[in-house]
Amino acid sequence: ELLLIDFLGNVRSMLQHSYRYPAPRETVDFVSNGMRQMRGELTPAQDKRIAGLGIAMPFELWNWADTAGAPRDVMDEWRHRDIRADIQAQCDFPVYLQNDATSACGAELVFGQAGAARDFVYFYIGAFAGGGIVLNGRLFGGPTGNAGALGSMPVPGPDGKPTQLIDVASIAMLEKALNARGIEASHLWTSPEDWGEIGPELDGWIASASRALAYAIVAASSIIDFEAAVIDGWMPKAVRRQLVDAIIAAIATIDGEGLKLPAIREGTVGIHARALGGASLPLSERFLIGSTTISRSA
């Protein structure tokens, strides 16, 4: 996704492109062509007011070749590419980089309806599952920007053996289940507002993902007594509601003695949270005290 937003977070223009798996060259080409198109629709005065460009993307993509179902040699290209620098070379304004799930968490904090919660753990379920942390009303990225790397949290897999959250709760796992039955699954990416009737594969994915997310929430709560755990993702609102209900039910079966467990609720920004959070990075860098953006030289 490529978004052009104003100071209030209103989306003025949006472009989307679906691909089988992320490749550096295709990604840079999409951004370059999209920027050219969007800037061509602005007046000279509007163009001069562009504050910058923010990139929201998973870190260390080369580690997720199997999860993405991508050729390892293609994913290895990410290891040797500095996407921020590649895009910066084409821009006359600053370019920032942040983990995509952290960006989604930031969007929930700034543009969402977080209510009175000043400390919450946030999960964004996209192609990959990930998350972020808000402490004292501020997004916490840590010294490298990778704090709240919840996709890497150890959880029980469907077989009971330890695995990572990303290998259970990611939508890529639902896609694999559908493909294994010969069901075309591109609508998971192209139609996030309405997946239609998927059937038992969706039920199975929700059962596995909710159990893994429940364990992740309980584990996170053993370190910080979060007020809330927020769940959002690239999915229809009805599916998000099912997932949250299943998480609440799963947590009730886990021994949480000695812990103050958070309230579980749905996110309020929705499917575009990652892109909106990324697009707002230049504004956060300029105007928000305690900004958590990764510096332009990172």
Coordinates of C-alpha atoms in Angstrom, one line a residue:
E1 CA 0.0 0.0 0.0
L2 CA 1.1 3.6 -0.7
L3 CA -0.8 6.3 1.1
L4 CA -0.8 10.1 0.9
I5 CA -2.2 11.6 4.1
D6 CA -2.7 15.1 5.5
F7 CA -1.7 16.4 8.9
L8 CA -4.9 15.0 10.5
G9 CA -4.3 11.5 9.1
N10 CA -7.0 11.7 6.5
V11 CA -6.1 9.6 3.4
R12 CA -5.9 11.9 0.3
S13 CA -4.7 9.2 -2.1
M14 CA -4.1 5.5 -1.9
L15 CA -2.5 2.9 -4.2
Q16 CA -2.4 -0.9 -3.7
H17 CA -0.5 -3.7 -5.3
S18 CA -0.8 -7.4 -4.5
Y19 CA 2.2 -9.7 -5.1
R20 CA 2.8 -13.4 -4.5
Y21 CA 5.8 -12.6 -2.2
P22 CA 7.8 -9.4 -1.5
A23 CA 10.8 -8.8 -3.7
P24 CA 13.0 -5.7 -3.3
R25 CA 13.0 -4.5 -7.0
E26 CA 9.3 -4.9 -7.4
T27 CA 8.7 -3.0 -4.1
V28 CA 10.9 -0.1 -5.0
D29 CA 9.4 0.1 -8.5
F30 CA 5.9 0.3 -6.9
V31 CA 6.9 3.1 -4.6
S32 CA 8.7 5.0 -7.3
N33 CA 5.8 4.8 -9.8
G34 CA 3.2 5.5 -7.1
M35 CA 5.1 8.6 -5.8
R36 CA 5.3 9.9 -9.4
Q37 CA 1.6 9.4 -9.9
M38 CA 0.6 10.9 -6.6
R39 CA 2.9 13.9 -6.9
G40 CA 1.6 14.5 -10.4
E41 CA -1.9 15.1 -8.9
L42 CA -0.7 17.8 -6.5
T43 CA -0.3 21.5 -7.2
P44 CA 3.3 22.9 -6.9
A45 CA 2.4 24.5 -3.6
Q46 CA 1.1 21.2 -2.2
D47 CA 4.1 19.3 -3.4
K48 CA 6.4 21.6 -1.5
R49 CA 4.6 20.8 1.7
I50 CA 5.4 17.0 1.6
A51 CA 7.0 16.3 5.0
G52 CA 8.6 13.0 4.0
L53 CA 8.0 9.4 3.3
G54 CA 7.7 6.6 5.9
I55 CA 8.3 2.9 5.2
A56 CA 6.6 0.3 7.3
M57 CA 8.0 -3.1 6.7
P58 CA 8.9 -6.3 8.5
F59 CA 12.5 -6.4 9.7
E60 CA 14.8 -9.2 8.5
L61 CA 12.5 -10.4 5.8
W62 CA 15.1 -13.0 4.6
N63 CA 14.3 -15.0 7.7
W64 CA 10.6 -15.6 6.6
A65 CA 11.0 -17.3 3.3
D66 CA 9.2 -20.4 4.4
T67 CA 6.4 -18.5 6.0
A68 CA 6.0 -16.3 2.9
G69 CA 6.2 -19.3 0.6
A70 CA 8.9 -17.4 -1.4
P71 CA 12.1 -18.6 -3.1
R72 CA 14.9 -18.3 -0.6
D73 CA 17.2 -16.6 -3.1
V74 CA 14.6 -13.8 -3.7
M75 CA 14.1 -13.3 0.0
D76 CA 17.9 -13.2 0.5
E77 CA 18.0 -10.1 -1.6
W78 CA 16.6 -8.2 1.3
R79 CA 19.6 -9.1 3.4
H80 CA 21.9 -7.0 1.1
R81 CA 19.5 -4.2 0.2
D82 CA 19.0 -0.9 2.0
I83 CA 15.4 -0.1 0.9
R84 CA 15.3 3.1 2.8
A85 CA 18.5 4.3 1.0
D86 CA 17.2 3.1 -2.4
I87 CA 14.0 5.1 -2.0
Q88 CA 15.8 8.1 -0.4
A89 CA 17.9 8.4 -3.6
Q90 CA 14.7 9.1 -5.5
C91 CA 13.2 11.6 -3.1
D92 CA 13.9 15.3 -2.3
F93 CA 12.5 14.9 1.2
P94 CA 13.5 12.7 4.2
V95 CA 12.6 9.0 4.2
Y96 CA 12.0 7.0 7.5
L97 CA 11.8 3.3 8.3
Q98 CA 9.9 1.5 11.0
N99 CA 8.8 -2.1 11.6
D100 CA 5.4 -2.5 10.0
A101 CA 3.6 -4.0 13.0
T102 CA 5.1 -1.2 15.2
S103 CA 3.8 1.3 12.7
A104 CA 0.3 -0.2 13.0
C105 CA 0.6 0.0 16.7
G106 CA 1.5 3.7 16.4
A107 CA -1.5 4.3 14.1
E108 CA -3.8 2.8 16.8
L109 CA -2.2 5.1 19.4
V110 CA -2.4 8.3 17.3
F111 CA -5.4 7.8 15.1
G112 CA -7.4 5.1 16.9
Q113 CA -9.7 5.0 19.9
A114 CA -7.4 3.7 22.5
G115 CA -9.6 5.1 25.2
A116 CA -8.0 5.5 28.6
A117 CA -5.4 2.8 28.2
R118 CA -1.9 4.2 28.4
D119 CA -0.2 0.8 28.4
F120 CA -1.2 -1.8 25.9
V121 CA 0.2 -4.6 23.9
Y122 CA -0.8 -4.6 20.2
F123 CA -1.1 -7.4 17.6
Y124 CA -1.5 -6.8 13.9
I125 CA -2.3 -10.0 12.0
G126 CA -1.3 -9.6 8.4
A127 CA 0.6 -11.8 6.0
F128 CA 2.9 -12.1 9.0
A129 CA 1.8 -11.7 12.6
G130 CA 3.5 -9.0 14.6
G131 CA 2.9 -6.3 17.1
G132 CA 4.0 -3.4 19.2
I133 CA 4.0 -2.0 22.7
V134 CA 2.6 1.3 24.1
L135 CA 4.0 2.4 27.5
N136 CA 2.9 5.5 29.3
G137 CA 1.0 6.7 26.3
R138 CA 3.9 6.4 23.9
L139 CA 5.0 3.9 21.3
F140 CA 8.0 2.0 22.6
G141 CA 10.4 0.8 20.0
G142 CA 13.5 0.2 22.0
P143 CA 17.1 1.1 20.9
T144 CA 16.8 -0.6 17.6
G145 CA 13.1 -0.1 16.9
N146 CA 12.4 -3.8 17.2
A147 CA 10.8 -3.9 20.7
G148 CA 7.5 -5.7 20.7
A149 CA 8.7 -8.2 18.1
L150 CA 5.7 -10.3 19.1
G151 CA 5.8 -12.4 15.9
S152 CA 8.9 -14.0 17.2
M153 CA 7.4 -14.9 20.6
P154 CA 7.5 -18.7 21.4
V155 CA 4.0 -20.2 21.6
P156 CA 2.6 -23.7 21.4
G157 CA 2.0 -24.8 17.8
P158 CA -1.1 -26.8 16.7
D159 CA 0.9 -30.0 17.6
G160 CA 1.7 -28.6 21.1
K161 CA 5.4 -28.2 20.2
P162 CA 7.0 -24.7 20.7
T163 CA 7.1 -22.5 17.6
Q164 CA 6.9 -18.8 16.9
L165 CA 3.7 -16.8 16.8
I166 CA 4.4 -15.8 13.2
D167 CA 4.2 -19.5 12.2
V168 CA 0.8 -20.0 13.6
A169 CA -1.2 -16.7 13.6
S170 CA -0.1 -15.2 10.3
I171 CA -2.7 -15.0 7.5
A172 CA -0.1 -16.7 5.3
M173 CA -0.9 -19.9 7.3
L174 CA -4.5 -19.6 6.3
E175 CA -3.5 -19.1 2.7
K176 CA -1.4 -22.3 2.9
A177 CA -4.3 -24.3 4.3
L178 CA -6.5 -23.1 1.4
N179 CA -3.9 -23.8 -1.2
A180 CA -3.4 -27.3 0.2
R181 CA -7.0 -28.0 -0.7
G182 CA -6.7 -26.5 -4.1
I183 CA -8.6 -23.4 -3.2
E184 CA -7.4 -20.1 -4.8
A185 CA -6.7 -17.6 -1.9
S186 CA -5.7 -14.3 -3.6
H187 CA -8.9 -12.7 -2.2
L188 CA -7.3 -12.8 1.2
W189 CA -5.0 -10.0 0.0
T190 CA -7.1 -8.2 -2.6
S191 CA -10.4 -8.1 -0.7
P192 CA -9.7 -7.7 3.1
E193 CA -13.1 -6.2 3.7
D194 CA -14.9 -9.4 2.6
W195 CA -13.3 -12.8 2.4
G196 CA -16.6 -14.5 1.5
E197 CA -17.3 -18.0 2.6
I198 CA -14.1 -19.8 3.4
G199 CA -15.3 -22.7 5.4
P200 CA -13.5 -25.1 7.8
E201 CA -10.0 -23.7 6.9
L202 CA -11.0 -20.4 8.5
D203 CA -12.4 -22.1 11.6
G204 CA -9.2 -24.1 11.9
W205 CA -7.0 -21.0 11.5
I206 CA -8.9 -19.0 14.0
A207 CA -8.7 -21.9 16.6
S208 CA -4.9 -22.2 16.2
A209 CA -4.2 -18.4 15.9
S210 CA -6.4 -17.5 18.9
R211 CA -4.7 -20.1 21.1
A212 CA -1.3 -18.9 20.1
L213 CA -2.3 -15.3 20.6
A214 CA -3.7 -16.1 24.0
Y215 CA -0.4 -17.6 25.1
A216 CA 1.5 -14.6 23.7
I217 CA -0.8 -12.2 25.7
V218 CA -0.4 -14.1 28.9
A219 CA 3.4 -14.2 28.4
A220 CA 3.6 -10.5 27.7
S221 CA 1.5 -9.8 30.8
S222 CA 4.1 -11.6 33.0
I223 CA 6.5 -8.8 32.1
I224 CA 4.3 -5.7 32.0
D225 CA 0.8 -5.4 33.4
F226 CA -0.8 -4.0 30.3
E227 CA -4.2 -2.5 30.6
A228 CA -5.3 -3.9 27.3
A229 CA -4.4 -6.2 24.5
V230 CA -5.5 -4.9 21.1
I231 CA -6.0 -7.1 18.1
D232 CA -6.2 -5.8 14.5
G233 CA -5.3 -7.0 11.1
W234 CA -5.7 -7.4 7.4
M235 CA -9.1 -9.1 7.7
P236 CA -12.9 -8.4 7.6
K237 CA -14.3 -6.9 10.8
A238 CA -16.5 -10.0 11.3
V239 CA -13.4 -12.2 11.2
R240 CA -11.5 -9.9 13.6
R241 CA -14.5 -10.1 16.0
Q242 CA -14.4 -14.0 15.8
L243 CA -10.7 -14.0 16.5
V244 CA -11.0 -11.7 19.5
D245 CA -13.9 -13.8 20.9
A246 CA -11.8 -17.0 20.4
I247 CA -8.8 -15.4 22.2
I248 CA -10.9 -14.4 25.2
A249 CA -12.2 -18.0 25.4
A250 CA -8.7 -19.4 25.0
I251 CA -7.2 -17.2 27.7
A252 CA -9.8 -18.5 30.1
T253 CA -8.2 -21.9 29.8
I254 CA -4.7 -20.8 30.6
D255 CA -3.3 -20.6 34.1
G256 CA -2.9 -16.9 34.8
E257 CA -2.4 -17.2 38.5
G258 CA -0.2 -14.3 39.8
L259 CA -0.9 -12.1 36.8
K260 CA -3.2 -9.2 36.1
L261 CA -4.4 -10.0 32.6
P262 CA -5.4 -7.2 30.2
A263 CA -8.8 -6.5 28.6
I264 CA -8.9 -8.0 25.1
R265 CA -10.4 -5.7 22.5
E266 CA -10.4 -5.1 18.8
G267 CA -8.3 -2.4 17.1
T268 CA -10.1 0.6 15.8
V269 CA -7.9 1.6 12.8
G270 CA -8.4 -1.5 10.7
I271 CA -6.8 -3.0 7.7
H272 CA -4.8 0.1 6.7
A273 CA -3.1 0.5 10.1
R274 CA 0.4 -0.4 8.9
A275 CA 0.3 1.9 5.9
L276 CA -1.3 4.8 7.9
G277 CA 1.3 4.4 10.6
G278 CA 4.1 4.4 8.0
A279 CA 2.7 7.4 6.2
S280 CA 2.6 9.3 9.5
L281 CA 6.3 8.7 10.4
P282 CA 7.5 12.1 9.0
L283 CA 4.8 13.9 10.9
S284 CA 5.7 12.0 14.1
E285 CA 9.4 12.9 13.6
R286 CA 8.6 16.6 13.2
F287 CA 5.8 17.2 15.7
L288 CA 5.5 14.4 18.3
I289 CA 7.6 14.6 21.5
G290 CA 9.2 11.2 22.2
S291 CA 8.9 10.1 18.6
T292 CA 9.9 6.5 18.0
T293 CA 10.7 6.7 14.3
I294 CA 14.0 5.2 13.1
S295 CA 16.4 7.9 12.1
R296 CA 17.0 8.7 8.4
S297 CA 20.5 7.2 8.7
A298 CA 19.4 3.9 10.4

